[in-house]
Amino acid sequence: MYPEELIKLAEDIRTMRIRGAAQIGRAAAESLSIAAINIRADSPQEYMDQLDGAYKLLLNTRPTAVSLPNALRYVMHRVKTAFKRGMDVDELRALTIRAAEDFKKSSQEAVRRISDIGAKRIRNGDLIMTHCNSSVAISILKEAKRQGKEFRVIATETRPRFQGRLTAKALSEAGIPVTLIVDSAARYFMPKVDKVIVGADVVTANGAVVNKIGTSQIALAAKEARVRVFVGAETYKFSPSTVLGELVEIEERPPEEVIPPEELSQMKGVTVANPAFDVTPPDFIDIIITERGIIPPQASVLILMEEFGWTIGEEAIGRTTVEEEE
Ligand code: RUB
């Protein structure tokens, strides 16, 4: 029923071939565009039904990064509004493609802005720790390097998927000296660190940041050592559903990522837990760098109100379907 290209993109997100919240958001928008190109519909209603099917398929690919529903909502909201105004199938198709393109462009522009703002916070001689593989954190560091600043980075390897190796590679290719460490060495090195810079999968209404598992331990060690923690997050990483009191779902990944099944089967009674993300409370974060500027985490709710208005409802959460809305 769905075009092969769309199924492949959904599968790439699910299996983490496409990963990192920003990439996930852009891929989700792109997927709706692909769906739009392939929809064969005789009526606007039929078009909307098929687009809604693609939307639901994508929505369930990974549960935590809010960039996914927010990107889908960005496109769907425009298309639904146009549908209600009476656009025909070809117009709806063109609008879907344009809206997806707009999301991708504004996402890239947001990362550029954050890099400009974030790079100003980096000083010559800094030792900066980062965790996982955040395109936003990497962009900040690369921009600072481009501006001629000399600093060093400690990248945690980020078990079990070793995204830290990707970070180390990207930074070293940009000419930034990197030391790769095991995750459990974070506290050992912390007293020497000047600042921590990480990305985010979700920023909640109260300013907590959901990011790769281990981020909260690093933030804890940073607080103990009086090291500042900076989070780079585009406004589409802010979660409207948390204003309504919803909790962020933490993705549980398969045990095979932690230990080979053959080895596990030799260990009677041992189970594996593999949460992919954790929650860093606002008290452990100094600033969040967004494309609109720097905010203390406690001001996150203001970003959400600015973005979604004071009447945040199901529509903003991005879960409604065309039928439910009628
Ligand atoms: C990636 C991860 C990244 C954030 C931010 O987790 O936790 O730090 O997604 O990335 P995973 P970006 O590898 O499980 O997707 O700044 O690129 O949006």
Short mmCIF file of C-alpha atoms and ligand atoms in Angstrom, two decimals:
data_model
loop_
_atom_site.label_atom_id
_atom_site.label_comp_id
_atom_site.label_asym_id
_atom_site.label_seq_id
_atom_site.Cartn_x
_atom_site.Cartn_y
_atom_site.Cartn_z
CA MET A 1 0.00 0.00 0.00
CA TYR A 2 2.81 2.45 0.88
CA PRO A 3 5.54 3.30 -1.64
CA GLU A 4 8.73 1.32 -1.14
CA GLU A 5 10.77 4.46 -0.55
CA LEU A 6 8.48 5.49 2.31
CA ILE A 7 8.61 2.05 3.94
CA LYS A 8 12.41 2.12 3.64
CA LEU A 9 12.67 5.53 5.32
CA ALA A 10 10.34 4.40 8.14
CA GLU A 11 12.47 1.28 8.56
CA ASP A 12 15.69 3.34 8.52
CA ILE A 13 14.35 5.44 11.41
CA ARG A 14 13.16 2.36 13.31
CA THR A 15 16.49 0.54 12.94
CA MET A 16 18.54 3.70 13.60
CA ARG A 17 20.19 3.88 10.19
CA ILE A 18 18.74 7.37 10.40
CA ARG A 19 19.25 8.59 13.95
CA GLY A 20 19.69 11.68 16.09
CA ALA A 21 16.64 13.81 16.75
CA ALA A 22 17.30 16.45 14.06
CA GLN A 23 17.87 13.85 11.32
CA ILE A 24 14.80 11.92 12.47
CA GLY A 25 12.63 15.06 12.21
CA ARG A 26 13.89 15.90 8.72
CA ALA A 27 13.50 12.31 7.53
CA ALA A 28 9.92 12.25 8.86
CA ALA A 29 9.05 15.42 6.92
CA GLU A 30 10.75 14.01 3.81
CA SER A 31 8.74 10.78 4.18
CA LEU A 32 5.45 12.69 4.05
CA SER A 33 6.69 14.38 0.90
CA ILE A 34 7.45 10.97 -0.63
CA ALA A 35 4.01 9.74 0.40
CA ALA A 36 2.43 12.81 -1.23
CA ILE A 37 4.23 12.23 -4.53
CA ASN A 38 3.00 8.63 -4.63
CA ILE A 39 -0.60 9.05 -3.52
CA ARG A 40 -3.17 8.17 -6.20
CA ALA A 41 -6.45 9.67 -5.03
CA ASP A 42 -9.70 10.61 -6.76
CA SER A 43 -10.81 13.03 -4.07
CA PRO A 44 -9.22 15.33 -1.47
CA GLN A 45 -10.70 13.11 1.28
CA GLU A 46 -9.02 10.05 -0.23
CA TYR A 47 -5.74 12.01 -0.43
CA MET A 48 -6.01 12.98 3.24
CA ASP A 49 -6.82 9.40 4.28
CA GLN A 50 -3.72 8.09 2.54
CA LEU A 51 -1.51 10.86 3.90
CA ASP A 52 -2.87 10.14 7.36
CA GLY A 53 -1.89 6.47 6.91
CA ALA A 54 1.70 7.50 6.12
CA TYR A 55 1.66 9.87 9.09
CA LYS A 56 0.64 7.07 11.46
CA LEU A 57 3.21 4.68 10.00
CA LEU A 58 5.98 7.21 10.69
CA LEU A 59 4.70 8.31 14.08
CA ASN A 60 5.37 4.88 15.54
CA THR A 61 8.90 4.35 14.26
CA ARG A 62 10.72 5.63 17.38
CA PRO A 63 8.97 6.70 20.56
CA THR A 64 11.15 9.28 22.30
CA ALA A 65 12.44 12.06 19.99
CA VAL A 66 9.68 14.68 19.85
CA SER A 67 11.21 16.04 16.64
CA LEU A 68 9.39 13.17 14.93
CA PRO A 69 5.78 14.08 15.87
CA ASN A 70 6.61 17.79 15.76
CA ALA A 71 7.93 17.55 12.18
CA LEU A 72 4.93 15.47 11.10
CA ARG A 73 2.57 17.88 12.83
CA TYR A 74 4.22 20.84 11.11
CA VAL A 75 3.41 19.36 7.70
CA MET A 76 0.04 17.83 8.57
CA HIS A 77 -1.28 21.00 10.19
CA ARG A 78 -0.76 22.99 7.00
CA VAL A 79 -2.25 20.31 4.79
CA LYS A 80 -5.29 19.80 7.03
CA THR A 81 -5.98 23.54 7.10
CA ALA A 82 -5.79 23.69 3.29
CA PHE A 83 -8.02 20.60 3.00
CA LYS A 84 -10.66 22.29 5.13
CA ARG A 85 -10.43 25.35 2.88
CA GLY A 86 -11.26 23.13 -0.11
CA MET A 87 -7.97 22.57 -1.97
CA ASP A 88 -8.00 19.88 -4.66
CA VAL A 89 -5.73 16.82 -4.74
CA ASP A 90 -2.95 18.40 -6.82
CA GLU A 91 -2.89 21.49 -4.64
CA LEU A 92 -2.78 19.38 -1.48
CA ARG A 93 0.08 17.34 -2.94
CA ALA A 94 2.08 20.45 -3.84
CA LEU A 95 1.45 21.91 -0.40
CA THR A 96 2.59 18.73 1.38
CA ILE A 97 5.85 18.74 -0.57
CA ARG A 98 6.38 22.45 0.11
CA ALA A 99 5.62 22.13 3.83
CA ALA A 100 8.09 19.24 4.18
CA GLU A 101 10.72 21.28 2.36
CA ASP A 102 10.01 24.27 4.64
CA PHE A 103 10.45 22.11 7.74
CA LYS A 104 13.80 20.76 6.54
CA LYS A 105 15.04 24.24 5.65
CA SER A 106 13.94 25.79 8.94
CA SER A 107 15.53 22.89 10.83
CA GLN A 108 18.85 23.46 9.08
CA GLU A 109 18.60 27.19 9.63
CA ALA A 110 17.86 26.61 13.34
CA VAL A 111 21.00 24.49 13.69
CA ARG A 112 23.03 27.22 11.96
CA ARG A 113 21.66 29.86 14.38
CA ILE A 114 22.36 27.66 17.40
CA SER A 115 25.91 27.08 16.16
CA ASP A 116 26.50 30.84 15.90
CA ILE A 117 25.09 31.47 19.36
CA GLY A 118 26.75 28.44 20.95
CA ALA A 119 30.18 29.05 19.42
CA LYS A 120 30.36 32.37 21.29
CA ARG A 121 30.29 30.43 24.59
CA ILE A 122 33.46 28.51 23.69
CA ARG A 123 36.77 29.95 24.79
CA ASN A 124 40.34 29.33 23.69
CA GLY A 125 41.85 26.56 25.77
CA ASP A 126 38.50 25.01 26.75
CA LEU A 127 38.17 21.30 27.40
CA ILE A 128 34.63 20.33 26.42
CA MET A 129 32.89 17.05 27.11
CA THR A 130 30.14 15.78 24.83
CA HIS A 131 28.05 12.63 24.89
CA CYS A 132 26.53 10.54 22.09
CA ASN A 133 26.38 12.01 18.59
CA SER A 134 24.44 15.25 18.45
CA SER A 135 24.56 17.10 15.14
CA VAL A 136 23.70 20.29 17.04
CA ALA A 137 26.54 19.92 19.56
CA ILE A 138 28.93 19.04 16.72
CA SER A 139 27.82 22.09 14.71
CA ILE A 140 28.50 24.38 17.67
CA LEU A 141 31.98 22.91 18.07
CA LYS A 142 32.73 23.08 14.35
CA GLU A 143 31.59 26.69 14.16
CA ALA A 144 33.84 27.62 17.09
CA LYS A 145 36.74 25.92 15.29
CA ARG A 146 35.86 27.76 12.08
CA GLN A 147 36.09 31.00 14.02
CA GLY A 148 39.68 30.07 14.91
CA LYS A 149 39.15 28.99 18.51
CA GLU A 150 41.50 26.35 19.86
CA PHE A 151 39.95 23.86 22.26
CA ARG A 152 39.83 20.13 22.93
CA VAL A 153 36.92 17.72 23.23
CA ILE A 154 36.32 14.61 25.30
CA ALA A 155 33.81 12.34 23.57
CA THR A 156 32.23 9.48 25.50
CA GLU A 157 31.98 6.29 23.46
CA THR A 158 28.23 5.99 24.24
CA ARG A 159 27.53 2.34 24.76
CA PRO A 160 25.84 0.24 23.56
CA ARG A 161 25.69 1.71 20.03
CA PHE A 162 28.98 3.66 20.17
CA GLN A 163 27.63 6.86 18.64
CA GLY A 164 30.56 8.62 20.36
CA ARG A 165 32.86 7.15 17.72
CA LEU A 166 30.89 9.02 15.06
CA THR A 167 31.33 12.20 17.07
CA ALA A 168 35.06 11.64 17.51
CA LYS A 169 35.44 11.04 13.77
CA ALA A 170 33.40 14.11 12.77
CA LEU A 171 35.29 16.40 15.14
CA SER A 172 38.72 15.09 14.22
CA GLU A 173 37.88 15.57 10.54
CA ALA A 174 37.12 19.19 11.42
CA GLY A 175 40.60 19.50 12.95
CA ILE A 176 39.40 19.45 16.58
CA PRO A 177 41.55 17.34 18.95
CA VAL A 178 39.38 14.63 20.52
CA THR A 179 39.92 12.13 23.30
CA LEU A 180 37.55 9.17 23.22
CA ILE A 181 36.73 7.75 26.66
CA VAL A 182 34.52 4.96 28.01
CA ASP A 183 31.25 6.24 29.46
CA SER A 184 32.17 5.26 32.98
CA ALA A 185 35.27 7.53 32.87
CA ALA A 186 33.14 10.68 32.64
CA ARG A 187 33.41 11.55 36.35
CA TYR A 188 37.13 10.75 36.40
CA PHE A 189 37.76 13.44 33.78
CA MET A 190 35.13 15.94 34.91
CA PRO A 191 37.32 18.08 37.22
CA LYS A 192 39.47 18.98 34.19
CA VAL A 193 36.48 19.83 31.97
CA ASP A 194 35.40 23.46 31.36
CA LYS A 195 31.93 22.76 29.96
CA VAL A 196 29.67 19.98 28.78
CA ILE A 197 27.79 20.41 25.51
CA VAL A 198 25.09 17.92 24.49
CA GLY A 199 22.04 17.80 22.25
CA ALA A 200 18.47 16.84 23.12
CA ASP A 201 15.76 14.49 21.97
CA VAL A 202 13.14 16.26 24.06
CA VAL A 203 12.96 19.39 26.20
CA THR A 204 9.99 19.25 28.56
CA ALA A 205 7.79 22.10 29.78
CA ASN A 206 9.66 22.20 33.12
CA GLY A 207 13.06 22.35 31.39
CA ALA A 208 14.17 18.75 31.82
CA VAL A 209 16.17 17.38 28.92
CA VAL A 210 15.76 13.88 27.55
CA ASN A 211 18.90 12.78 25.75
CA LYS A 212 21.01 9.67 25.23
CA ILE A 213 21.23 7.39 28.24
CA GLY A 214 24.10 8.53 30.43
CA THR A 215 23.53 12.25 29.90
CA SER A 216 22.05 12.64 33.38
CA GLN A 217 25.06 10.92 35.00
CA ILE A 218 27.37 13.28 33.15
CA ALA A 219 25.27 16.27 34.24
CA LEU A 220 25.37 15.01 37.83
CA ALA A 221 29.15 14.69 37.72
CA ALA A 222 29.34 18.14 36.13
CA LYS A 223 27.27 19.71 38.90
CA GLU A 224 29.46 18.08 41.53
CA ALA A 225 32.57 19.51 39.83
CA ARG A 226 30.88 22.91 39.19
CA VAL A 227 31.18 22.45 35.43
CA ARG A 228 28.52 24.11 33.32
CA VAL A 229 26.17 22.05 31.15
CA PHE A 230 24.95 23.49 27.84
CA VAL A 231 22.21 21.87 25.76
CA GLY A 232 21.74 22.72 22.08
CA ALA A 233 18.10 22.22 21.07
CA GLU A 234 15.99 23.58 18.23
CA THR A 235 12.50 24.65 19.29
CA TYR A 236 10.96 21.60 17.58
CA LYS A 237 12.67 19.49 20.26
CA PHE A 238 10.37 21.07 22.87
CA SER A 239 7.48 18.81 23.74
CA PRO A 240 3.97 20.32 23.81
CA SER A 241 2.44 17.20 25.39
CA THR A 242 4.53 17.75 28.54
CA VAL A 243 2.61 21.00 29.12
CA LEU A 244 -0.43 18.76 29.50
CA GLY A 245 1.43 16.72 32.10
CA GLU A 246 2.29 13.78 29.85
CA LEU A 247 5.50 11.93 30.58
CA VAL A 248 8.09 11.31 27.88
CA GLU A 249 8.25 7.69 26.78
CA ILE A 250 11.77 6.31 27.13
CA GLU A 251 12.62 3.90 24.34
CA GLU A 252 13.68 0.44 25.48
CA ARG A 253 16.10 -1.10 22.96
CA PRO A 254 16.71 -4.84 22.44
CA PRO A 255 19.08 -6.84 24.69
CA GLU A 256 21.22 -7.86 21.68
CA GLU A 257 22.65 -4.34 21.70
CA VAL A 258 24.12 -5.02 25.14
CA ILE A 259 25.22 -8.65 24.96
CA PRO A 260 25.25 -11.33 22.22
CA PRO A 261 22.21 -13.63 22.64
CA GLU A 262 24.46 -16.76 22.76
CA GLU A 263 26.31 -15.35 25.74
CA LEU A 264 23.14 -14.21 27.49
CA SER A 265 21.59 -17.64 27.06
CA GLN A 266 24.47 -19.07 29.14
CA MET A 267 23.52 -16.86 32.08
CA LYS A 268 20.57 -18.35 33.84
CA GLY A 269 18.15 -15.83 35.29
CA VAL A 270 19.90 -12.76 33.85
CA THR A 271 17.77 -10.20 32.08
CA VAL A 272 18.97 -7.14 30.19
CA ALA A 273 17.57 -3.63 30.48
CA ASN A 274 18.52 -1.23 27.71
CA PRO A 275 16.84 2.17 27.98
CA ALA A 276 18.05 4.44 25.16
CA PHE A 277 17.49 7.79 26.89
CA ASP A 278 17.37 9.38 30.31
CA VAL A 279 16.01 12.54 31.87
CA THR A 280 18.29 15.30 33.13
CA PRO A 281 16.38 17.57 35.52
CA PRO A 282 16.52 21.34 34.89
CA ASP A 283 18.64 21.92 38.03
CA PHE A 284 21.51 20.10 36.32
CA ILE A 285 21.41 22.21 33.17
CA ASP A 286 22.80 25.74 32.97
CA ILE A 287 21.48 26.89 29.60
CA ILE A 288 19.56 25.66 26.61
CA ILE A 289 20.72 27.19 23.33
CA THR A 290 17.84 27.49 20.87
CA GLU A 291 17.63 29.26 17.51
CA ARG A 292 15.71 32.02 19.30
CA GLY A 293 18.51 32.58 21.78
CA ILE A 294 19.76 31.25 25.08
CA ILE A 295 17.28 30.37 27.80
CA PRO A 296 17.61 28.99 31.31
CA PRO A 297 15.90 25.56 31.31
CA GLN A 298 13.18 26.91 33.61
CA ALA A 299 12.03 29.18 30.73
CA SER A 300 11.26 26.22 28.44
CA VAL A 301 7.55 26.61 28.97
CA LEU A 302 7.79 30.10 27.42
CA ILE A 303 9.22 28.62 24.21
CA LEU A 304 6.31 26.15 24.13
CA MET A 305 3.73 28.87 24.68
CA GLU A 306 5.33 31.01 21.97
CA GLU A 307 5.45 28.08 19.56
CA PHE A 308 2.07 26.48 20.22
CA GLY A 309 0.00 29.23 21.85
CA TRP A 310 -1.79 29.14 25.19
CA THR A 311 -4.33 26.56 24.12
CA ILE A 312 -2.05 23.60 23.60
CA GLY A 313 -4.25 20.64 22.80
CA GLU A 314 -4.17 17.37 20.92
CA GLU A 315 -3.49 19.22 17.66
CA ALA A 316 -0.17 20.51 18.96
CA ILE A 317 0.80 17.08 20.19
CA GLY A 318 0.53 15.87 16.63
CA ARG A 319 -1.53 12.80 17.33
CA THR A 320 -4.88 13.77 15.86
CA THR A 321 -6.06 12.27 12.64
CA VAL A 322 -8.24 13.98 10.09
CA GLU A 323 -11.25 11.96 11.24
CA GLU A 324 -10.75 12.71 14.94
CA GLU A 325 -10.58 16.39 14.19
CA GLU A 326 -13.87 16.56 12.35
C1 RUB B 1 20.84 10.42 19.67
C2 RUB B 1 20.94 11.40 20.79
C3 RUB B 1 21.33 12.81 20.42
C4 RUB B 1 20.06 13.65 20.25
C5 RUB B 1 20.37 15.02 19.65
O1 RUB B 1 20.24 9.21 20.09
O2 RUB B 1 20.63 11.14 21.93
O3 RUB B 1 22.11 13.38 21.45
O4 RUB B 1 19.16 12.99 19.38
O5 RUB B 1 20.90 14.86 18.36
P1 RUB B 1 20.04 8.04 19.01
P2 RUB B 1 20.78 16.04 17.27
O6 RUB B 1 21.39 7.71 18.45
O7 RUB B 1 19.45 6.91 19.81
O8 RUB B 1 19.08 8.55 17.96
O9 RUB B 1 21.46 17.21 17.89
O10 RUB B 1 21.51 15.52 16.07
O11 RUB B 1 19.34 16.28 17.02
#
